[in-house]
mmCIF file of C-alpha atoms in Angstrom:
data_model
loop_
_atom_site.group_PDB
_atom_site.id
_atom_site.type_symbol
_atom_site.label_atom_id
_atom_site.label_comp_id
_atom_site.label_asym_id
_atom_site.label_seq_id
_atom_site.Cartn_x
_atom_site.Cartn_y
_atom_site.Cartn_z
ATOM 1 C CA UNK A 16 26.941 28.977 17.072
ATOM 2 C CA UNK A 17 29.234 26.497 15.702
ATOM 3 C CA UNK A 18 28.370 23.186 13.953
ATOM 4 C CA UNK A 19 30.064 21.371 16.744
ATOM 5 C CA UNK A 20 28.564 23.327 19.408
ATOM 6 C CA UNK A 21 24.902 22.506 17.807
ATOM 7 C CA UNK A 22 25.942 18.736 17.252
ATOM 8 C CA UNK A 23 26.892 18.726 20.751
ATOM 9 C CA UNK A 24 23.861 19.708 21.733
ATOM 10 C CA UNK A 25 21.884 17.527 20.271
ATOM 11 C CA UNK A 26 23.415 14.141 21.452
ATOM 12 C CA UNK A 27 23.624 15.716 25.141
ATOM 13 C CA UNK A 28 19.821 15.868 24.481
ATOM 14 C CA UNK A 29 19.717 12.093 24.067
ATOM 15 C CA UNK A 30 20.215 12.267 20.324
ATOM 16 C CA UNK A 31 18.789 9.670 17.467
ATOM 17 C CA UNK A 32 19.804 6.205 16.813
ATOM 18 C CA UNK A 33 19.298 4.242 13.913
ATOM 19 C CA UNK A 34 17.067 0.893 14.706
ATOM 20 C CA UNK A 35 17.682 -2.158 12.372
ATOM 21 C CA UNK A 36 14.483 -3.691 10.972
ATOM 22 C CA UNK A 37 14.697 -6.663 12.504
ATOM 23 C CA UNK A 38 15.516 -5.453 16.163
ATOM 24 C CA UNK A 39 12.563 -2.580 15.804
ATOM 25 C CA UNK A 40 9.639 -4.881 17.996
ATOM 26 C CA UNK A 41 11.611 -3.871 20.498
ATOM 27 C CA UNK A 42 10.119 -0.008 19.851
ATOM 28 C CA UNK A 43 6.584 -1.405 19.299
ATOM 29 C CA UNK A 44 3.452 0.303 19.978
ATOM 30 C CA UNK A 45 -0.415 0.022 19.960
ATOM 31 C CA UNK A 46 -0.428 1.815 16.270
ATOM 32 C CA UNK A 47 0.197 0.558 13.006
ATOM 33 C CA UNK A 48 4.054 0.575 11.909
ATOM 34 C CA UNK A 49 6.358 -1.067 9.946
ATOM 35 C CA UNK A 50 5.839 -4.580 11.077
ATOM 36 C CA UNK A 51 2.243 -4.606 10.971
ATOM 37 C CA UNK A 52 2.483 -3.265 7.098
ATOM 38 C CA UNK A 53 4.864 -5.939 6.121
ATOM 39 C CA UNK A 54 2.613 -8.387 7.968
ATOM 40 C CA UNK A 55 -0.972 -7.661 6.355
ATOM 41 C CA UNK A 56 1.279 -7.183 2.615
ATOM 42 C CA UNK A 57 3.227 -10.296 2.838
ATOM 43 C CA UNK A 58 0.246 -12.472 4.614
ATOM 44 C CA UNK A 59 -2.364 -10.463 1.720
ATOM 45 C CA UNK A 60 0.200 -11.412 -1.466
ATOM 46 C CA UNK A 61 0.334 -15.009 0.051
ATOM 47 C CA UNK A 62 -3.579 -15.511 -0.107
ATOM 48 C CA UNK A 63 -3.891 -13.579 -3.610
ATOM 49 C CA UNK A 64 -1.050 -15.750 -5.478
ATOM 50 C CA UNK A 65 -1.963 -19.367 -4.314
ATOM 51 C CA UNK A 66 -5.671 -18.664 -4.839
ATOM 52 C CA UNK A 67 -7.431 -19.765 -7.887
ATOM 53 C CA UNK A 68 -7.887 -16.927 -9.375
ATOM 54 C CA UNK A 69 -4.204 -16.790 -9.904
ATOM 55 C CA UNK A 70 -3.758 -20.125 -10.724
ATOM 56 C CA UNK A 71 -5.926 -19.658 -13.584
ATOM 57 C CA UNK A 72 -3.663 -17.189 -15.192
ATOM 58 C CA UNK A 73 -0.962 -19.989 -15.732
ATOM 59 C CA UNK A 74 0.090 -19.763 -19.072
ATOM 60 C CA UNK A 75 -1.074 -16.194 -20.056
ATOM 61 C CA UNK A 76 0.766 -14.413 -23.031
ATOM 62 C CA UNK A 77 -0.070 -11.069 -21.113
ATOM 63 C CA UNK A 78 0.253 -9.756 -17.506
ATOM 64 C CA UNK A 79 -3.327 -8.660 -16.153
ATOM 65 C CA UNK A 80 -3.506 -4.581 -16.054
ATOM 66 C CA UNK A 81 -4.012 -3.831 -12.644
ATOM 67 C CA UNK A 82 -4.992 -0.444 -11.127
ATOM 68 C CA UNK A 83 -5.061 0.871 -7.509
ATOM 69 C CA UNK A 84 -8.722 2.135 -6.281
ATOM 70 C CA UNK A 85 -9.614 3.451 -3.230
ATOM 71 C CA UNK A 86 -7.938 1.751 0.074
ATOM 72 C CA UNK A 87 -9.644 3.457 2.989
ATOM 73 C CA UNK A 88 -7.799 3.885 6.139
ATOM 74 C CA UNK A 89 -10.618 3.650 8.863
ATOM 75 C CA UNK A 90 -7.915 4.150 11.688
ATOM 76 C CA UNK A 91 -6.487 6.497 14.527
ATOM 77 C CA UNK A 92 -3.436 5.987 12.433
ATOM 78 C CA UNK A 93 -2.172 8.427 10.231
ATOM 79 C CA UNK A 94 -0.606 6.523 7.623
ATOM 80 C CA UNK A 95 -0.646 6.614 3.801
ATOM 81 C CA UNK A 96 -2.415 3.570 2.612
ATOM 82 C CA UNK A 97 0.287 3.109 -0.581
ATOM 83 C CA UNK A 98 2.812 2.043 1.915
ATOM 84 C CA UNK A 99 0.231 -1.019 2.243
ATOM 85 C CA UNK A 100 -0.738 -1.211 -1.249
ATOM 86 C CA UNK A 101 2.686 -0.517 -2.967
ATOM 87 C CA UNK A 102 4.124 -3.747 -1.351
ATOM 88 C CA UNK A 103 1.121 -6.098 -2.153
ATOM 89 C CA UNK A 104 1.419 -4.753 -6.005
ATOM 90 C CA UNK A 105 5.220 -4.828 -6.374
ATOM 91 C CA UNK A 106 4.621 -8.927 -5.327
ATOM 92 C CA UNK A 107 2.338 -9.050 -8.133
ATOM 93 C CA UNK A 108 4.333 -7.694 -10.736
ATOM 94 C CA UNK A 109 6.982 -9.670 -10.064
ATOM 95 C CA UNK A 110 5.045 -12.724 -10.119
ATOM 96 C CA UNK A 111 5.107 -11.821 -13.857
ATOM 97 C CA UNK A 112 0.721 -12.038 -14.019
ATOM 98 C CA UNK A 113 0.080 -8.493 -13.238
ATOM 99 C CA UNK A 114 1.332 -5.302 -14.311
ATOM 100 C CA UNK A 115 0.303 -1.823 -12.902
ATOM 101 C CA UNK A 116 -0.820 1.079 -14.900
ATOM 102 C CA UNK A 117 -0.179 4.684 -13.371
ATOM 103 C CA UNK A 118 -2.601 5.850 -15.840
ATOM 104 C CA UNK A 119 -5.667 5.257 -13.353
ATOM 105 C CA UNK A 120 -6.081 5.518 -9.223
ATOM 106 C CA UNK A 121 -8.054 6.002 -6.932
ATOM 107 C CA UNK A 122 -7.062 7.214 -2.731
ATOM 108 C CA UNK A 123 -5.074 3.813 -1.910
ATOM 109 C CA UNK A 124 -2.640 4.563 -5.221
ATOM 110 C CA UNK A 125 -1.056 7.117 -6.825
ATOM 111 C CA UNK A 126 -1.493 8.603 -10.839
ATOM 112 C CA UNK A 127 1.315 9.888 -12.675
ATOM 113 C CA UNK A 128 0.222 13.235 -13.504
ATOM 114 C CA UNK A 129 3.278 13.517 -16.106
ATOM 115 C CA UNK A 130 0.578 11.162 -18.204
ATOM 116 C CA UNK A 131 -1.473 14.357 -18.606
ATOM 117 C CA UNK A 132 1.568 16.843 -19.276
ATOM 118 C CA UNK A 133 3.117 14.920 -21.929
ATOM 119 C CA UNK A 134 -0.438 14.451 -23.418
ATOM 120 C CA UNK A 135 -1.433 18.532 -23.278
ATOM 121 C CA UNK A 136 2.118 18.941 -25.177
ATOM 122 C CA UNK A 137 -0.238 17.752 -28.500
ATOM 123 C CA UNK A 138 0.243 20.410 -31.122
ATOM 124 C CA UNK A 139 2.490 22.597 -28.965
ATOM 125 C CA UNK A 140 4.439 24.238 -31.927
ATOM 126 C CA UNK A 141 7.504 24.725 -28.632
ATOM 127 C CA UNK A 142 7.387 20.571 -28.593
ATOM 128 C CA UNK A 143 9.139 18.183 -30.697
ATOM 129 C CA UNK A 144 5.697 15.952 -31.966
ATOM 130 C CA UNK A 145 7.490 13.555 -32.303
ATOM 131 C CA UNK A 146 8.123 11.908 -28.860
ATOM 132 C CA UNK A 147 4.426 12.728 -27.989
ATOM 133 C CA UNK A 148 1.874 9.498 -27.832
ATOM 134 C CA UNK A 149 -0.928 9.865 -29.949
ATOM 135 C CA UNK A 150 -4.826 9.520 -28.566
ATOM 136 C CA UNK A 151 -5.599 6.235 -27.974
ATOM 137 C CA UNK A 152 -2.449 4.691 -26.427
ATOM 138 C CA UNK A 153 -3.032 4.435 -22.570
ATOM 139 C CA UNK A 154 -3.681 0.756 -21.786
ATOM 140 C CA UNK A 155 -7.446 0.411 -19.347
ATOM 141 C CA UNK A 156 -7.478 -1.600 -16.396
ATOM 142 C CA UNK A 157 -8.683 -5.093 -16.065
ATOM 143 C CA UNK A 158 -8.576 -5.335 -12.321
ATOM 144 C CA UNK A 159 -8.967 -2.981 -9.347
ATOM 145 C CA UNK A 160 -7.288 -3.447 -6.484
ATOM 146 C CA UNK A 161 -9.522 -1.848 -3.243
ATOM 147 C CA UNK A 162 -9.477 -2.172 0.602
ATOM 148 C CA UNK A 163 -10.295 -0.672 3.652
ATOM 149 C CA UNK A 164 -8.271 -0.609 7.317
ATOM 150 C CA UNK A 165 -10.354 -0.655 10.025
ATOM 151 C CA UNK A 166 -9.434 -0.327 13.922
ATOM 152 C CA UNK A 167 -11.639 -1.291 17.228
ATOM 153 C CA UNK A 168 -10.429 -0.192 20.475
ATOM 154 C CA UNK A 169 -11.356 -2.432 23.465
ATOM 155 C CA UNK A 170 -10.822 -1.938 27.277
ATOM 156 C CA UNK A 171 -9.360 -5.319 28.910
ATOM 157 C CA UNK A 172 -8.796 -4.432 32.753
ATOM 158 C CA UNK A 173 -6.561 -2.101 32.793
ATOM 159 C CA UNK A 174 -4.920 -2.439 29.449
ATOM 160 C CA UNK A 175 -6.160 -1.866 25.828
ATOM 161 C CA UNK A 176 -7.144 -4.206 23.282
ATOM 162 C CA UNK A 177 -6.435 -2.893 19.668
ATOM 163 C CA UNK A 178 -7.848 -4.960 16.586
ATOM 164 C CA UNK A 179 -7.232 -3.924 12.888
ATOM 165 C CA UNK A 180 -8.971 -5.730 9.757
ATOM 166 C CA UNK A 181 -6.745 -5.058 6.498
ATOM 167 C CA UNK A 182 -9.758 -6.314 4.069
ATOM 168 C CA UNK A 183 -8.657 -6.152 0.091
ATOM 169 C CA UNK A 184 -10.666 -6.947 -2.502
ATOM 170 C CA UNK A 185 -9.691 -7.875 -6.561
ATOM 171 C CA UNK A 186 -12.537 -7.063 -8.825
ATOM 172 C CA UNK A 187 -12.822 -7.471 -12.638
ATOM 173 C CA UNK A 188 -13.414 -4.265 -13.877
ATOM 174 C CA UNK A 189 -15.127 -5.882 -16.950
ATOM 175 C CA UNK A 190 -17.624 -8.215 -15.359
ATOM 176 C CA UNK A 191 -17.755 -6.113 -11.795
ATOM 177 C CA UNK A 192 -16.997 -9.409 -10.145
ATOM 178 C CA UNK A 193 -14.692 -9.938 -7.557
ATOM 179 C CA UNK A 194 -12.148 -12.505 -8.569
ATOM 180 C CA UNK A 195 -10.410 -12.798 -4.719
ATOM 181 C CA UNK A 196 -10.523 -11.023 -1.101
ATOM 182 C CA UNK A 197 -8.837 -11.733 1.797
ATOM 183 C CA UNK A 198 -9.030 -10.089 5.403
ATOM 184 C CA UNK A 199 -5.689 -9.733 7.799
ATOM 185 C CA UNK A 200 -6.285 -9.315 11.228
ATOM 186 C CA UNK A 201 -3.691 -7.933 13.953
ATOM 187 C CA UNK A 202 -4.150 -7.890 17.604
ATOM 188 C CA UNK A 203 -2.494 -5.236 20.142
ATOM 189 C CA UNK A 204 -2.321 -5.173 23.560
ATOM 190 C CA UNK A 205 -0.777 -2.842 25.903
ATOM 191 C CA UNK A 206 -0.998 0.020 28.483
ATOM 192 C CA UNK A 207 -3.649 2.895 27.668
ATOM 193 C CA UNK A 208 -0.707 4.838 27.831
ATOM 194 C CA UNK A 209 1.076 2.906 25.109
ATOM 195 C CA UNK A 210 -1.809 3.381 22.808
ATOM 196 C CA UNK A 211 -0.340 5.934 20.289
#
């Protein structure tokens, strides 16, 4: 079968189109996309960097080491939770007051497991020693970043309520204390239908 035959075939079959971001409420549903992620990151990085916390960085020789813990996604969605917590810390780095070590994570980030392979290369007569870090070199955390995502499903006549809580916490991993929170809260209604 040719390419052009198979091309064919697929546009007869009503084919793909590519949606801008901007025009995709259009395409909305009673799940979690795009638009709900940029919502609960941009409205989330708002509340962190005019809080106090924040403020009381001003003036800091040295970004804050921040690591990713566990994010929970407590949804119907199927969704990776770093699409969430990737945009909140990529705001914070470029605020200049955090900076985010791969060295550590828990289920809402993601560790760079060449960390470990470079480090197991340590006395490997095959690898040049020099270019290996020696022990003691990867920087600890000083704050966790941690949330959960949590959906309730309501019947409203004959159409369906969704809610969904983005809660994310900051704690100081020296003192255990939790430095700021915030909770972002979307509402969905459609047809049952329309639910997912």
């Amino acid at each position: 079968m040719s390419i052009i035959l198979v091309g064919s075939m697929l546009l007869g079959c009503g084919g793909v189109q590519y949606v801008d971001n901007a025009d995709s409420r259009e395409y909305s549903s009673l799940g979690i996309d795009y638009h709900d992620l940029e919502k609960a990151a941009g409205d989330n990085i708002k509340s962190l960097l005019g809080s106090g916390y924040v403020r009381s960085l001003a003036g800091l020789e040295k970004p804050k080491v921040l690591a990713i813990s566990n994010v929970i996604n407590d949804t119907m969605q199927h969704f990776s939770t770093q699409e969430l917590t990737r945009k909140i810390t990529r705001d914070m780095r470029n605020s200049g007051k955090f900076i985010l070590t791969m060295a550590f994570a828990g289920s809402g980030g993601s560790k760079d497991t060449m960390l470990d392979s470079v480090r197991n290369a340590r006395g490997n007569d095959e690898v040049n020693q020099y270019g290996v870090p020696e022990k003691g070199k990867i920087i600890a955390p000083e704050l966790s970043l941690s949330g959960k995502i949590i959906q309730r499903n309501t019947k409203v006549k004959s159409k369906q309520r969704v809610d969904y809580f983005f809660l994310l916490t900051l704690t100081d991993l020296k003192s255990g204390l939790v430095v700021w929170d915030n909770e972002v809260n979307i509402i969905k209604v459609g047809k049952n239908a329309s639910a997912w």
